mmCIF file of C-alpha atoms in Angstrom:
data_model
loop_
_atom_site.group_PDB
_atom_site.id
_atom_site.type_symbol
_atom_site.label_atom_id
_atom_site.label_comp_id
_atom_site.label_asym_id
_atom_site.label_seq_id
_atom_site.Cartn_x
_atom_site.Cartn_y
_atom_site.Cartn_z
ATOM 1 C CA MET A 1 85.975 43.001 -14.428
ATOM 2 C CA ILE A 2 88.690 43.914 -18.712
ATOM 3 C CA ASP A 3 89.181 39.515 -17.849
ATOM 4 C CA ALA A 4 85.321 39.283 -17.180
ATOM 5 C CA ALA A 5 85.277 40.994 -20.379
ATOM 6 C CA ALA A 6 88.026 39.165 -22.261
ATOM 7 C CA ALA A 7 86.244 35.671 -21.158
ATOM 8 C CA LYS A 8 82.452 37.189 -22.342
ATOM 9 C CA LEU A 9 83.772 38.002 -25.525
ATOM 10 C CA GLY A 10 85.520 33.819 -25.434
ATOM 11 C CA ILE A 11 89.325 35.378 -25.615
ATOM 12 C CA GLY A 12 91.264 33.018 -23.987
ATOM 13 C CA ARG A 13 94.803 33.823 -23.658
ATOM 14 C CA TYR A 14 95.390 37.040 -24.408
ATOM 15 C CA ILE A 15 98.222 39.722 -24.279
ATOM 16 C CA VAL A 16 97.500 43.168 -21.964
ATOM 17 C CA VAL A 17 99.681 46.319 -23.400
ATOM 18 C CA GLY A 18 98.623 48.926 -21.159
ATOM 19 C CA HIS A 19 100.773 52.975 -21.976
ATOM 20 C CA SER A 20 101.662 55.499 -19.446
ATOM 21 C CA TRP A 21 98.843 54.358 -16.016
ATOM 22 C CA GLY A 22 97.825 51.388 -17.552
ATOM 23 C CA ALA A 23 101.326 50.007 -17.556
ATOM 24 C CA ALA A 24 100.512 49.431 -14.278
ATOM 25 C CA VAL A 25 97.002 47.551 -14.536
ATOM 26 C CA ALA A 26 98.764 45.673 -17.032
ATOM 27 C CA LEU A 27 101.158 44.182 -14.701
ATOM 28 C CA GLU A 28 98.547 43.798 -12.537
ATOM 29 C CA MET A 29 96.569 41.838 -14.211
ATOM 30 C CA ALA A 30 99.635 39.845 -15.671
ATOM 31 C CA ARG A 31 100.204 39.306 -11.982
ATOM 32 C CA ARG A 32 96.913 38.227 -11.039
ATOM 33 C CA ARG A 33 95.290 36.210 -13.786
ATOM 34 C CA PRO A 34 98.856 34.587 -14.531
ATOM 35 C CA GLY A 35 96.939 31.148 -16.298
ATOM 36 C CA ARG A 36 95.027 34.119 -18.217
ATOM 37 C CA VAL A 37 97.189 36.473 -19.028
ATOM 38 C CA ALA A 38 100.114 35.562 -21.641
ATOM 39 C CA GLY A 39 102.537 37.807 -21.939
ATOM 40 C CA VAL A 40 102.052 42.434 -20.779
ATOM 41 C CA VAL A 41 103.856 45.237 -23.023
ATOM 42 C CA LEU A 42 104.652 48.542 -21.027
ATOM 43 C CA VAL A 43 104.511 51.222 -23.228
ATOM 44 C CA SER A 44 105.982 54.974 -21.229
ATOM 45 C CA GLY A 45 105.806 52.797 -17.654
ATOM 46 C CA TYR A 46 105.882 55.017 -14.866
ATOM 47 C CA HIS A 47 107.117 51.158 -12.885
ATOM 48 C CA TYR A 48 108.624 53.202 -9.762
ATOM 49 C CA PRO A 49 106.899 56.486 -9.488
ATOM 50 C CA SER A 50 108.225 59.056 -6.248
ATOM 51 C CA PRO A 51 105.958 61.258 -4.390
ATOM 52 C CA ARG A 52 105.438 64.201 -6.333
ATOM 53 C CA PHE A 53 103.645 67.267 -4.778
ATOM 54 C CA GLU A 54 102.008 68.170 -8.421
ATOM 55 C CA LEU A 55 100.362 65.285 -7.827
ATOM 56 C CA ALA A 56 98.999 65.122 -4.500
ATOM 57 C CA LEU A 57 97.438 69.550 -5.747
ATOM 58 C CA SER A 58 96.150 67.582 -8.550
ATOM 59 C CA GLY A 59 93.256 65.448 -6.185
ATOM 60 C CA LEU A 60 91.707 68.603 -5.375
ATOM 61 C CA PRO A 61 90.082 69.144 -8.465
ATOM 62 C CA ILE A 62 87.928 65.659 -6.259
ATOM 63 C CA LEU A 63 87.144 67.835 -3.324
ATOM 64 C CA PRO A 64 82.964 68.063 -2.677
ATOM 65 C CA LEU A 65 82.003 71.789 -3.230
ATOM 66 C CA ILE A 66 84.802 73.836 -4.467
ATOM 67 C CA GLY A 67 86.572 71.053 -6.665
ATOM 68 C CA THR A 68 83.078 70.325 -7.761
ATOM 69 C CA ALA A 69 82.616 74.373 -8.911
ATOM 70 C CA PHE A 70 85.819 74.438 -9.726
ATOM 71 C CA ARG A 71 85.805 71.182 -12.477
ATOM 72 C CA HIS A 72 82.826 73.183 -13.407
ATOM 73 C CA THR A 73 83.717 76.772 -13.689
ATOM 74 C CA LEU A 74 87.375 77.435 -14.149
ATOM 75 C CA LEU A 75 89.385 74.288 -14.987
ATOM 76 C CA PRO A 76 88.044 73.862 -18.152
ATOM 77 C CA PRO A 77 89.221 77.320 -20.371
ATOM 78 C CA LEU A 78 92.309 76.937 -18.046
ATOM 79 C CA VAL A 79 93.014 73.049 -19.548
ATOM 80 C CA ARG A 80 92.126 73.993 -23.169
ATOM 81 C CA LEU A 81 94.143 77.659 -22.892
ATOM 82 C CA GLY A 82 97.052 75.421 -21.983
ATOM 83 C CA TRP A 83 95.972 72.195 -24.285
ATOM 84 C CA ALA A 84 99.094 73.017 -26.605
ATOM 85 C CA TRP A 85 101.390 73.080 -23.780
ATOM 86 C CA SER A 86 100.115 70.023 -22.765
ATOM 87 C CA MET A 87 100.087 68.625 -26.590
ATOM 88 C CA ARG A 88 104.571 69.278 -27.116
ATOM 89 C CA LYS A 89 105.286 68.301 -23.567
ATOM 90 C CA ILE A 90 103.775 64.423 -24.032
ATOM 91 C CA PHE A 91 104.603 64.095 -27.604
ATOM 92 C CA GLY A 92 108.395 66.069 -27.493
ATOM 93 C CA PRO A 93 110.497 65.989 -29.525
ATOM 94 C CA ALA A 94 108.626 64.052 -31.436
ATOM 95 C CA ALA A 95 105.549 66.472 -33.619
ATOM 96 C CA ILE A 96 102.673 66.674 -32.268
ATOM 97 C CA SER A 97 99.863 64.720 -33.678
ATOM 98 C CA ALA A 98 97.023 67.139 -35.073
ATOM 99 C CA ALA A 99 93.988 64.424 -35.243
ATOM 100 C CA PHE A 100 94.923 62.894 -31.258
ATOM 101 C CA THR A 101 94.805 67.358 -30.460
ATOM 102 C CA ALA A 102 91.473 67.700 -32.091
ATOM 103 C CA THR A 103 89.596 64.793 -30.782
ATOM 104 C CA THR A 104 90.824 64.610 -27.101
ATOM 105 C CA ARG A 105 90.866 68.429 -26.045
ATOM 106 C CA GLU A 106 87.299 69.105 -25.262
ATOM 107 C CA LEU A 107 87.367 65.011 -23.959
ATOM 108 C CA ALA A 108 89.762 65.779 -21.278
ATOM 109 C CA SER A 109 88.460 69.624 -20.893
ATOM 110 C CA ARG A 110 84.875 67.963 -19.887
ATOM 111 C CA PRO A 111 84.062 68.556 -15.580
ATOM 112 C CA SER A 112 83.324 64.235 -15.498
ATOM 113 C CA GLN A 113 87.447 63.852 -17.413
ATOM 114 C CA LEU A 114 88.807 66.517 -15.443
ATOM 115 C CA ARG A 115 87.613 64.384 -11.749
ATOM 116 C CA SER A 116 89.024 60.776 -13.609
ATOM 117 C CA ILE A 117 92.318 62.056 -13.503
ATOM 118 C CA ALA A 118 92.555 63.583 -10.586
ATOM 119 C CA ALA A 119 90.862 60.807 -9.386
ATOM 120 C CA GLU A 120 94.511 59.220 -11.170
ATOM 121 C CA SER A 121 96.723 61.305 -10.693
ATOM 122 C CA PHE A 122 96.396 61.768 -6.143
ATOM 123 C CA LEU A 123 95.719 57.349 -6.215
ATOM 124 C CA MET A 124 99.116 58.263 -8.241
ATOM 125 C CA TRP A 125 101.090 60.124 -5.838
ATOM 126 C CA ILE A 126 98.780 57.841 -2.377
ATOM 127 C CA ALA A 127 100.869 54.825 -4.834
ATOM 128 C CA ALA A 128 103.714 55.859 -4.853
ATOM 129 C CA ALA A 129 103.817 57.212 -1.165
ATOM 130 C CA PHE A 130 102.129 54.320 0.752
ATOM 131 C CA VAL A 131 102.987 51.552 -2.062
ATOM 132 C CA THR A 132 106.372 49.854 -2.347
ATOM 133 C CA PRO A 133 106.397 48.241 -6.208
ATOM 134 C CA ARG A 134 107.300 44.377 -6.526
ATOM 135 C CA HIS A 135 107.629 42.884 -9.438
ATOM 136 C CA ASN A 136 108.893 39.290 -8.694
ATOM 137 C CA ASP A 137 105.921 37.958 -8.295
ATOM 138 C CA ILE A 138 105.409 38.441 -12.554
ATOM 139 C CA SER A 139 106.298 35.220 -14.568
ATOM 140 C CA VAL A 140 104.876 35.957 -18.308
ATOM 141 C CA PRO A 141 107.133 37.534 -20.770
ATOM 142 C CA VAL A 142 107.207 41.291 -20.456
ATOM 143 C CA GLY A 143 108.150 43.552 -23.321
ATOM 144 C CA ILE A 144 108.761 47.227 -22.278
ATOM 145 C CA ILE A 145 109.414 50.199 -24.427
ATOM 146 C CA ALA A 146 110.184 53.912 -24.019
ATOM 147 C CA GLY A 147 111.056 56.874 -25.990
ATOM 148 C CA ALA A 148 113.989 58.290 -25.178
ATOM 149 C CA GLY A 149 113.307 61.677 -24.768
ATOM 150 C CA ASP A 150 110.525 61.470 -22.872
ATOM 151 C CA GLN A 151 109.964 64.656 -20.868
ATOM 152 C CA LEU A 152 107.516 63.981 -18.482
ATOM 153 C CA PHE A 153 109.880 61.431 -16.347
ATOM 154 C CA ASP A 154 113.021 59.490 -17.470
ATOM 155 C CA ALA A 155 110.738 56.657 -19.154
ATOM 156 C CA PRO A 156 114.641 54.609 -20.374
ATOM 157 C CA ALA A 157 115.885 55.011 -16.724
ATOM 158 C CA GLU A 158 112.409 53.599 -15.296
ATOM 159 C CA ALA A 159 113.106 51.074 -18.840
ATOM 160 C CA PHE A 160 116.255 49.018 -17.735
ATOM 161 C CA ARG A 161 115.178 49.411 -13.930
ATOM 162 C CA LEU A 162 111.988 47.208 -14.984
ATOM 163 C CA HIS A 163 114.254 44.935 -16.957
ATOM 164 C CA ALA A 164 116.909 44.293 -14.627
ATOM 165 C CA ASP A 165 114.080 43.145 -11.983
ATOM 166 C CA LEU A 166 112.117 40.395 -14.282
ATOM 167 C CA ALA A 167 114.243 37.868 -15.810
ATOM 168 C CA ASN A 168 111.280 37.340 -18.045
ATOM 169 C CA SER A 169 111.651 40.295 -19.470
ATOM 170 C CA VAL A 170 113.025 42.429 -23.345
ATOM 171 C CA VAL A 171 113.218 46.491 -23.401
ATOM 172 C CA ASP A 172 112.296 49.059 -26.579
ATOM 173 C CA ILE A 173 114.483 52.205 -26.422
ATOM 174 C CA VAL A 174 112.719 54.437 -29.407
ATOM 175 C CA PRO A 175 115.184 57.592 -30.769
ATOM 176 C CA ASP A 176 113.254 60.780 -31.182
ATOM 177 C CA ALA A 177 110.117 59.463 -29.786
ATOM 178 C CA GLY A 178 108.555 60.630 -26.192
ATOM 179 C CA HIS A 179 105.529 59.575 -23.753
ATOM 180 C CA MET A 180 103.244 58.990 -26.864
ATOM 181 C CA VAL A 181 105.264 55.989 -28.005
ATOM 182 C CA HIS A 182 103.173 53.889 -29.710
ATOM 183 C CA LEU A 183 101.425 56.934 -31.904
ATOM 184 C CA ARG A 184 105.087 58.564 -32.715
ATOM 185 C CA ALA A 185 106.208 54.751 -33.708
ATOM 186 C CA PRO A 186 103.531 52.549 -34.035
ATOM 187 C CA GLN A 187 104.949 49.512 -35.958
ATOM 188 C CA ALA A 188 108.112 49.477 -32.807
ATOM 189 C CA VAL A 189 105.221 48.485 -29.814
ATOM 190 C CA LEU A 190 103.342 45.719 -32.735
ATOM 191 C CA ALA A 191 107.010 43.977 -33.385
ATOM 192 C CA MET A 192 107.847 43.595 -29.541
ATOM 193 C CA ILE A 193 103.616 42.750 -29.809
ATOM 194 C CA ASP A 194 105.061 39.651 -31.229
ATOM 195 C CA LYS A 195 107.958 39.339 -29.395
ATOM 196 C CA ILE A 196 105.779 38.960 -27.069
ATOM 197 C CA ALA A 197 103.538 36.683 -28.674
ATOM 198 C CA ALA A 198 106.300 34.441 -29.376
ATOM 199 C CA LEU A 199 107.990 34.573 -26.153
ATOM 200 C CA SER A 200 104.641 33.695 -24.610
ATOM 201 C CA THR A 201 104.287 30.637 -27.393
ATOM 202 C CA THR A 202 108.019 29.130 -26.865
ATOM 203 C CA GLU A 203 107.311 28.827 -23.326
ATOM 204 C CA GLU A 204 103.659 26.969 -23.047
ATOM 205 C CA ALA A 205 105.198 24.598 -25.797
ATOM 206 C CA GLN A 206 107.572 24.416 -23.400
ATOM 207 C CA LEU A 207 105.573 23.795 -20.311
ATOM 208 C CA SER A 208 103.690 21.406 -22.492
ATOM 209 C CA ASP A 209 106.757 19.163 -23.297
ATOM 210 C CA ARG A 210 107.409 18.447 -19.148
#
C-alpha cells in the first residue's frame, strides 16, 4: 500500500524511515521492493523480538464482546491514568516532550486506537513466537539508530546484532536518548538519512558503470 501510494504521487526510488514497530515494516519493504526502495533508516527497532507474556495479554482488548466492552469503559481511563508513567518509559532518560504528550494522550485512549494498539501488540507476539527473523536477502543500504538509554528493551544490542547481520549497514547509538530518538535527537536521524542517501547514490552509480 505504501509503495502504491508513492507511485501514485510520482515518486521513483525512495528511502523508508521506520520507528519502533515501523522498523520491521521498513525492512519488509526493502525485501519486497528492492527496485523501488533505495534504502532504509531504522530508529529504535525491535529487530529480534522474543515471545513476551505481556504482549500476549495486550491482545485481550481485541476479543469480541469482552474486549469491546473493556475498550469503551475501563481501558480509556486506565490509559489516561498511566499516561505520565508511559511517557517517562518511552522518553527516558531524555526529557519528555510536552507537545507530544499533550497531542497524543486523548488520541491514544480512543477505543478505536486502543484496538489498533492491541492488535499490533498481539501480532508482534505471534511474529516473535513463530517467525524467525531473516535479513540476509536485504540488499539496499540500511541505517540503524538506537537510543543508548532505551527503557523498553535493549535497543543498542538489537542495533549491533542487526548491523552484524547486514553487510551494507551503518549504526549510530545516540547518547542520552531513549526510545523516542527522533524527538530527542532529530539531527541524528536526518544525518543518517543523508548518509543512506549518499550510499544509495554511490551504489547506483557503480551499477550503472558496470
